[in-house]
Amino acid sequence: MNEISRRQFLKASATSAGGLFVGLYAFGSREPLQSATSTQLTAFVEIEPQGIVNIFAGRPEIGQGVLIAIPRMIAEELDVDWQRVRIRQPSILAMDEKYGDQFTGGSTSVHESIDPMRQAGAVARALLVAAAAKRWGVAADSCTTNSGQILHQPTGRTLKYEEVAADAAQFPVPKDVPLKDPGQYQLLGKPATRTDVREIVTGQVEYGLDVKIPGMLRAFIERCPVFGGKVKSFNAERTLKVSGVKRVVEIRADDFRLPSGRPIMTSNGVAVIADSTWAAWKGRDLLQVEWTEGEHANESTENLRSRSADLLPKTPADILMNDGNFDTAFASSAKKLEAVYEMPFVEASPLEPMNCTARFENGRCEVWAPAQNPYAVQQFAGAATGLDPKTWMEAVTVHPLRPGGGFGRRLDSDYAAEAAFLAKAIGGTVQVIWTREDEIQHSLYRTMGSHRLQAGLDSNGLPVAWSHHVVNPSRYAYQHSTDSKPYNSEVYPDDFPAHVIPNFRVGYSRIECPVPIGYYRSMVHSSNNFALQSFLDEIAHAGGKDPVALRLELLGKDRDLPYADHGGPAFNTGRLRKVLEAAAEHGNWGKSLPENHGRGIACGFVFGSYVAEVAEVSIEGGKNIRVERMVAAVDPGRIVNPAGVEVQVQGAVIDGLNMALNLEITLERGRVIQSSFADYSYFRIKDIPPIEVYLLPSDATPWGIGEIPVPPAISAVANAVFAATGKRIRRLPIRL
Amino acid sequence: MRFKVNGTEHSITVDPDMPVLWVLRDLLELRGTKFGCGVGLCGACTVHVNGTPVRSCQTLAREVEGKEVTTIEGLSPNADHPLQKAWIELDVPQCGYCQAGQLMTAAWLLKQKPHPTHRDIDEAMSDNLCRCGTYLRIRKAILRAAELKEGKA
């Protein structure tokens, strides 16, 4: 297990109320802008004199359950009665502290937190024991703890944590405190219920849009419908006549970027600012804007597909992997297969539309943001208000608010940039609100893509040559990423079946595209897994092999293979084999199905966790696809909260089903065509099949779960549709 | 205009065309009712008007003159509506944003059909979108609430 890294340290102090406070601090060093001495509180445990234990851990809760999981880690090592624990949300601390590693994304929260958080709990416990031992005049190692009490075994004396809490702060923070053996766990690995449901079902939770800051105004922004277009002129005469409308302000998004060159807003536009939501809404409706549509006015999905199709058969611009000699092996193989897979842009559309509240006064910016990365909010707001980057840590205060869903969309803090810019423009407090149409048309998108796959099979139907060419617009290119290449965000060359097929080649070519590219749950995997797992299915059928048998044959002996990207450094074939076998077994693989039904299977190693899924579909009238059943087998390493894992898997599978069957963002004339949940639609309760989740935990380092089941859900459904109809699906969303 | 919200009489001056959603959130400070799409397609804004669920983003202030509006804050005095109890028991929410709308629709369903079938639930609840995918738990919780309403343990 890792120790707390040198970038983090624990500090103990007595509270003014007579309690113990142990804080975990991190150096903020993700950007060279921070001074080496600036530190941020990332977690704490506080023992109150009345015995209540407050635990705070700063990862934003977007519905994925870190609000429970992370405090459980601290409480486990602290050895405290869970009923005495109160979980504090980040917003309470936001007034006083600045933030370091406080983001929720990449399915990393549990993985990155588990060791430092357990240390924090263990250190607090050690301090309490030291204080009790001193009071009794005994050796600390003759004391044990149980559920908030210290016990001196030989004499049977006990002290409650709160009775020694103030004294405990006087002791030096011990360096290497032993952690519990997992066999002793009382909390971790056991299902925990959420603590916020009562608040939610009574309408008491404050989401981003619910924040109320005295004097705040509301703003809607009319954004250029064409990507990259600009404001030519605008007429606000009728707008300004609406009672309550205060100002109309142009936003030149192009003028603002991070120091790296990364854009901080997606669109140029004109903002209507009013003293009420309704006045701002009405005012915006009456605004007249003329646009200079610009060079992308004729961009379209068809153009992008066509430009991709031109590149696909050519030599990739970048070769990322080149084992053996694909061309020779392919030319001489018994059977040759080729397929092109395509997927559209998709938009994450959390149910709470983008919004953010900001105030700018005396060169300081304050932001209330429902964000997934409060740190990025600080940067985007700092850049939007023209503050010197070296001052952002001090000059921009971020109050993270609970978001109504994230899904990756809220990792980009463009909404914060807009609010901060407008706050400065009017010298006050502004809440920017996006409508659903704004969200669907002016967002950042999971990129479209085209994949060309080729395989040469031997006479036994086993692939002996494989080539994968990915063509798409790159997110890293859009973000002006300086320390990565454009292909690093688009393809992971070590993805299975890499390293198990000789003569294996992976290449990438980028296409130019004006669409802003962002994050959507499972990222590159939601596209690539569809291509890879569909093609493996095609290979299986071409070679007369069962799709599960082919995958098992390729996985071979249980061993580690290299994996250089997020979730690595190793990919273990045995763990993938086990989830594949479990999904197949529970999914009744190989058993018969009624007519017009089909079963498909897919698997993946996604951000460190292993997953396999079986989908059962039925086809009605040769056209209508209904998912009848989903089975998911998941190995995310050691599981902190099995109850949380199960619902995350179900939610992620549903996201995958939507990507498989519903979601498509289409470009025509440089703009997004879709505009509401009517033409960009998500499944409703009547569409959802039973989703069975089988957890295969291990003692391995825990990785994530929030994103992991999305990709194989898509691929399993596509393979199931083939099984039901004989029609191979090469394009998403699936249409018959 | 005069109307009742959660049992309290209100007399306010308001643009008659303001959607009830903003009347509730901005004028009456009742922010449990949510804005999700503004065009009546997601159900996050669901409230009861004279006992019937409506999309408050599509219901104008003038339309509730003299009527009774119930919001999530008024569903029960003490979080003790059988649905709220079932929701807590079964850990239904994830991000939680859609849940007020889900509960208001489900409350009406249970009034109409104390023993709803799966089909009843499909038909009544399909106007409420959940992006997090808590549907399976929602269904379970509605069935559980029906039991609790019956007085079953």
PDB file of C-alpha atoms in Angstrom, chain A residues 61-64 192-198 200-207 209-212 218 220 276-279 281-282 347-353 402-407 433-437 520-521 626 643 646-648 650-652 654-655 658 676-678 682-691, chain B residues 14-19 22 25-27 29-39 41-44 60 72-80 83-85 87-100 102-103 121-140 142:
ATOM      1  CA  GLU A  61     -20.766  14.178  -4.577  1.00  0.00           C
ATOM      2  CA  ILE A  62     -22.452  13.911  -7.962  1.00  0.00           C
ATOM      3  CA  GLY A  63     -24.597  10.912  -7.061  1.00  0.00           C
ATOM      4  CA  GLN A  64     -21.805   8.384  -7.182  1.00  0.00           C
ATOM      5  CA  ALA A 192     -23.682   1.429   3.788  1.00  0.00           C
ATOM      6  CA  THR A 193     -26.774   3.474   3.270  1.00  0.00           C
ATOM      7  CA  ARG A 194     -26.683   7.051   2.116  1.00  0.00           C
ATOM      8  CA  THR A 195     -27.131   9.782   4.725  1.00  0.00           C
ATOM      9  CA  ASP A 196     -28.711  12.419   2.532  1.00  0.00           C
ATOM     10  CA  VAL A 197     -31.931  10.742   1.417  1.00  0.00           C
ATOM     11  CA  ARG A 198     -34.172  12.472   3.917  1.00  0.00           C
ATOM     12  CA  ILE A 200     -33.430  14.873  -0.879  1.00  0.00           C
ATOM     13  CA  VAL A 201     -36.986  13.590  -0.488  1.00  0.00           C
ATOM     14  CA  THR A 202     -38.069  16.734   1.344  1.00  0.00           C
ATOM     15  CA  GLY A 203     -36.570  19.095  -1.192  1.00  0.00           C
ATOM     16  CA  GLN A 204     -33.961  20.435   1.240  1.00  0.00           C
ATOM     17  CA  VAL A 205     -30.754  19.774  -0.673  1.00  0.00           C
ATOM     18  CA  GLU A 206     -29.203  22.872  -2.172  1.00  0.00           C
ATOM     19  CA  TYR A 207     -28.040  22.296  -5.719  1.00  0.00           C
ATOM     20  CA  LEU A 209     -29.214  26.470  -9.152  1.00  0.00           C
ATOM     21  CA  ASP A 210     -30.735  26.762  -5.663  1.00  0.00           C
ATOM     22  CA  VAL A 211     -28.062  28.949  -4.156  1.00  0.00           C
ATOM     23  CA  LYS A 212     -29.255  32.334  -3.005  1.00  0.00           C
ATOM     24  CA  ARG A 218     -29.786  36.095 -13.154  1.00  0.00           C
ATOM     25  CA  PHE A 220     -29.276  33.758 -19.786  1.00  0.00           C
ATOM     26  CA  SER A 276     -35.289  37.566 -11.782  1.00  0.00           C
ATOM     27  CA  THR A 277     -35.056  34.344 -13.764  1.00  0.00           C
ATOM     28  CA  TRP A 278     -38.260  35.046 -15.617  1.00  0.00           C
ATOM     29  CA  ALA A 279     -37.282  38.572 -16.610  1.00  0.00           C
ATOM     30  CA  TRP A 281     -35.701  34.554 -19.845  1.00  0.00           C
ATOM     31  CA  LYS A 282     -38.202  36.934 -21.419  1.00  0.00           C
ATOM     32  CA  GLU A 347     -23.719  15.117 -24.919  1.00  0.00           C
ATOM     33  CA  ALA A 348     -23.915  14.239 -21.261  1.00  0.00           C
ATOM     34  CA  SER A 349     -26.935  16.378 -20.285  1.00  0.00           C
ATOM     35  CA  PRO A 350     -27.014  16.169 -16.507  1.00  0.00           C
ATOM     36  CA  LEU A 351     -30.561  16.887 -15.370  1.00  0.00           C
ATOM     37  CA  GLU A 352     -29.574  20.087 -13.617  1.00  0.00           C
ATOM     38  CA  PRO A 353     -28.574  22.335 -16.521  1.00  0.00           C
ATOM     39  CA  ARG A 402     -23.863  19.907  -5.022  1.00  0.00           C
ATOM     40  CA  PRO A 403     -24.558  19.280  -8.739  1.00  0.00           C
ATOM     41  CA  GLY A 404     -27.679  17.635 -10.132  1.00  0.00           C
ATOM     42  CA  GLY A 405     -25.549  15.109 -11.993  1.00  0.00           C
ATOM     43  CA  GLY A 406     -22.072  15.357 -13.504  1.00  0.00           C
ATOM     44  CA  PHE A 407     -21.285  12.570 -15.969  1.00  0.00           C
ATOM     45  CA  ILE A 433     -28.405  29.648 -16.135  1.00  0.00           C
ATOM     46  CA  TRP A 434     -28.410  27.393 -19.189  1.00  0.00           C
ATOM     47  CA  THR A 435     -31.630  26.103 -20.689  1.00  0.00           C
ATOM     48  CA  ARG A 436     -31.807  22.502 -21.849  1.00  0.00           C
ATOM     49  CA  GLU A 437     -31.538  23.709 -25.419  1.00  0.00           C
ATOM     50  CA  TYR A 520     -18.624  11.909 -20.919  1.00  0.00           C
ATOM     51  CA  ARG A 521     -18.687   8.975 -18.547  1.00  0.00           C
ATOM     52  CA  ARG A 626     -36.040  -3.732 -26.685  1.00  0.00           C
ATOM     53  CA  ALA A 643     -24.375  -1.083  -1.947  1.00  0.00           C
ATOM     54  CA  GLU A 646     -24.410  -2.002  -7.279  1.00  0.00           C
ATOM     55  CA  VAL A 647     -26.413   1.135  -8.014  1.00  0.00           C
ATOM     56  CA  GLN A 648     -23.511   2.721  -9.846  1.00  0.00           C
ATOM     57  CA  GLN A 650     -27.041  -0.134 -12.814  1.00  0.00           C
ATOM     58  CA  GLY A 651     -26.893   3.577 -13.569  1.00  0.00           C
ATOM     59  CA  ALA A 652     -23.831   3.167 -15.768  1.00  0.00           C
ATOM     60  CA  ILE A 654     -28.448   2.525 -18.371  1.00  0.00           C
ATOM     61  CA  ASP A 655     -26.134   5.267 -19.637  1.00  0.00           C
ATOM     62  CA  ASN A 658     -28.826   5.156 -24.037  1.00  0.00           C
ATOM     63  CA  SER A 676     -34.646  19.007 -26.366  1.00  0.00           C
ATOM     64  CA  PHE A 677     -35.318  15.720 -24.642  1.00  0.00           C
ATOM     65  CA  ALA A 678     -37.748  15.034 -27.491  1.00  0.00           C
ATOM     66  CA  TYR A 682     -33.135   9.173 -22.749  1.00  0.00           C
ATOM     67  CA  PHE A 683     -34.835   5.984 -21.660  1.00  0.00           C
ATOM     68  CA  ARG A 684     -37.674   6.212 -19.146  1.00  0.00           C
ATOM     69  CA  ILE A 685     -38.724   3.777 -16.473  1.00  0.00           C
ATOM     70  CA  LYS A 686     -40.832   1.744 -18.889  1.00  0.00           C
ATOM     71  CA  ASP A 687     -37.775   1.007 -21.045  1.00  0.00           C
ATOM     72  CA  ILE A 688     -35.456  -0.316 -18.370  1.00  0.00           C
ATOM     73  CA  PRO A 689     -34.844  -4.060 -18.195  1.00  0.00           C
ATOM     74  CA  PRO A 690     -33.816  -5.983 -15.098  1.00  0.00           C
ATOM     75  CA  ILE A 691     -30.097  -5.310 -14.530  1.00  0.00           C
TER      76      ILE A 691
ATOM     77  CA  VAL B  14     -46.782  38.612 -10.473  1.00  0.00           C
ATOM     78  CA  ASP B  15     -46.596  38.569 -14.247  1.00  0.00           C
ATOM     79  CA  PRO B  16     -49.569  36.331 -15.078  1.00  0.00           C
ATOM     80  CA  ASP B  17     -47.460  34.579 -17.682  1.00  0.00           C
ATOM     81  CA  MET B  18     -44.681  33.631 -15.313  1.00  0.00           C
ATOM     82  CA  PRO B  19     -44.424  29.845 -15.108  1.00  0.00           C
ATOM     83  CA  TRP B  22     -40.332  30.409 -11.129  1.00  0.00           C
ATOM     84  CA  ARG B  25     -38.564  29.085  -6.703  1.00  0.00           C
ATOM     85  CA  ASP B  26     -37.933  32.810  -7.017  1.00  0.00           C
ATOM     86  CA  LEU B  27     -40.922  34.497  -5.366  1.00  0.00           C
ATOM     87  CA  GLU B  29     -38.321  30.636  -2.026  1.00  0.00           C
ATOM     88  CA  LEU B  30     -39.531  27.049  -2.429  1.00  0.00           C
ATOM     89  CA  ARG B  31     -36.608  25.597  -4.317  1.00  0.00           C
ATOM     90  CA  GLY B  32     -37.345  21.906  -3.954  1.00  0.00           C
ATOM     91  CA  THR B  33     -39.135  21.982  -7.324  1.00  0.00           C
ATOM     92  CA  LYS B  34     -36.495  21.782 -10.030  1.00  0.00           C
ATOM     93  CA  PHE B  35     -35.747  23.209 -13.458  1.00  0.00           C
ATOM     94  CA  GLY B  36     -34.545  20.507 -15.866  1.00  0.00           C
ATOM     95  CA  CYS B  37     -35.701  21.434 -19.348  1.00  0.00           C
ATOM     96  CA  GLY B  38     -38.313  24.185 -19.241  1.00  0.00           C
ATOM     97  CA  VAL B  39     -40.483  22.561 -21.900  1.00  0.00           C
ATOM     98  CA  LEU B  41     -40.308  16.915 -21.098  1.00  0.00           C
ATOM     99  CA  CYS B  42     -38.369  15.867 -18.013  1.00  0.00           C
ATOM    100  CA  GLY B  43     -40.797  16.118 -15.092  1.00  0.00           C
ATOM    101  CA  ALA B  44     -38.306  17.626 -12.647  1.00  0.00           C
ATOM    102  CA  LEU B  60     -48.622  29.793 -15.960  1.00  0.00           C
ATOM    103  CA  ILE B  72     -42.292  18.467  -2.493  1.00  0.00           C
ATOM    104  CA  GLU B  73     -41.927  20.575   0.625  1.00  0.00           C
ATOM    105  CA  GLY B  74     -45.595  19.996   1.315  1.00  0.00           C
ATOM    106  CA  LEU B  75     -45.806  16.316   0.514  1.00  0.00           C
ATOM    107  CA  SER B  76     -45.779  15.502   4.212  1.00  0.00           C
ATOM    108  CA  PRO B  77     -45.173  17.395   7.437  1.00  0.00           C
ATOM    109  CA  ASN B  78     -42.342  15.183   8.645  1.00  0.00           C
ATOM    110  CA  ALA B  79     -40.840  13.239   5.746  1.00  0.00           C
ATOM    111  CA  ASP B  80     -43.345  10.561   6.698  1.00  0.00           C
ATOM    112  CA  LEU B  83     -43.146   7.182  -0.445  1.00  0.00           C
ATOM    113  CA  GLN B  84     -40.592   9.228   1.454  1.00  0.00           C
ATOM    114  CA  LYS B  85     -40.204   6.433   3.980  1.00  0.00           C
ATOM    115  CA  TRP B  87     -37.312   6.104  -0.590  1.00  0.00           C
ATOM    116  CA  ILE B  88     -35.223   6.377   2.590  1.00  0.00           C
ATOM    117  CA  GLU B  89     -35.500   2.671   3.331  1.00  0.00           C
ATOM    118  CA  LEU B  90     -34.375   1.680  -0.163  1.00  0.00           C
ATOM    119  CA  ASP B  91     -31.718   4.350  -0.747  1.00  0.00           C
ATOM    120  CA  VAL B  92     -33.314   5.408  -4.006  1.00  0.00           C
ATOM    121  CA  PRO B  93     -31.534   8.614  -5.062  1.00  0.00           C
ATOM    122  CA  GLN B  94     -28.146   9.111  -6.666  1.00  0.00           C
ATOM    123  CA  CYS B  95     -27.672  12.767  -7.547  1.00  0.00           C
ATOM    124  CA  GLY B  96     -31.187  13.403  -6.281  1.00  0.00           C
ATOM    125  CA  TYR B  97     -32.134  16.189  -8.680  1.00  0.00           C
ATOM    126  CA  CYS B  98     -35.101  14.411 -10.336  1.00  0.00           C
ATOM    127  CA  GLN B  99     -36.433  12.876  -7.166  1.00  0.00           C
ATOM    128  CA  ALA B 100     -38.847  15.600  -6.086  1.00  0.00           C
ATOM    129  CA  GLN B 102     -40.588  11.532  -9.234  1.00  0.00           C
ATOM    130  CA  LEU B 103     -42.136  11.636  -5.764  1.00  0.00           C
ATOM    131  CA  ILE B 121     -45.953   2.386 -12.726  1.00  0.00           C
ATOM    132  CA  ASP B 122     -44.635   2.409 -16.315  1.00  0.00           C
ATOM    133  CA  GLU B 123     -47.541   4.497 -17.504  1.00  0.00           C
ATOM    134  CA  ALA B 124     -47.592   6.963 -14.657  1.00  0.00           C
ATOM    135  CA  MET B 125     -43.875   7.455 -14.167  1.00  0.00           C
ATOM    136  CA  SER B 126     -42.522   7.586 -17.713  1.00  0.00           C
ATOM    137  CA  ASP B 127     -42.802  11.345 -17.927  1.00  0.00           C
ATOM    138  CA  ASN B 128     -40.161  11.656 -15.216  1.00  0.00           C
ATOM    139  CA  LEU B 129     -36.593  11.409 -16.442  1.00  0.00           C
ATOM    140  CA  CYS B 130     -33.773  10.180 -14.218  1.00  0.00           C
ATOM    141  CA  ARG B 131     -30.330  10.681 -15.755  1.00  0.00           C
ATOM    142  CA  CYS B 132     -28.633   8.679 -13.058  1.00  0.00           C
ATOM    143  CA  GLY B 133     -30.786   5.643 -13.782  1.00  0.00           C
ATOM    144  CA  THR B 134     -32.391   5.090 -10.375  1.00  0.00           C
ATOM    145  CA  TYR B 135     -35.470   3.653 -12.105  1.00  0.00           C
ATOM    146  CA  LEU B 136     -35.095   0.165 -10.686  1.00  0.00           C
ATOM    147  CA  ARG B 137     -35.061   1.530  -7.144  1.00  0.00           C
ATOM    148  CA  ILE B 138     -37.914   3.929  -7.906  1.00  0.00           C
ATOM    149  CA  ARG B 139     -40.081   1.032  -8.979  1.00  0.00           C
ATOM    150  CA  LYS B 140     -39.179  -0.984  -5.885  1.00  0.00           C
ATOM    151  CA  ILE B 142     -43.276   2.681  -5.109  1.00  0.00           C
TER     152      ILE B 142
END
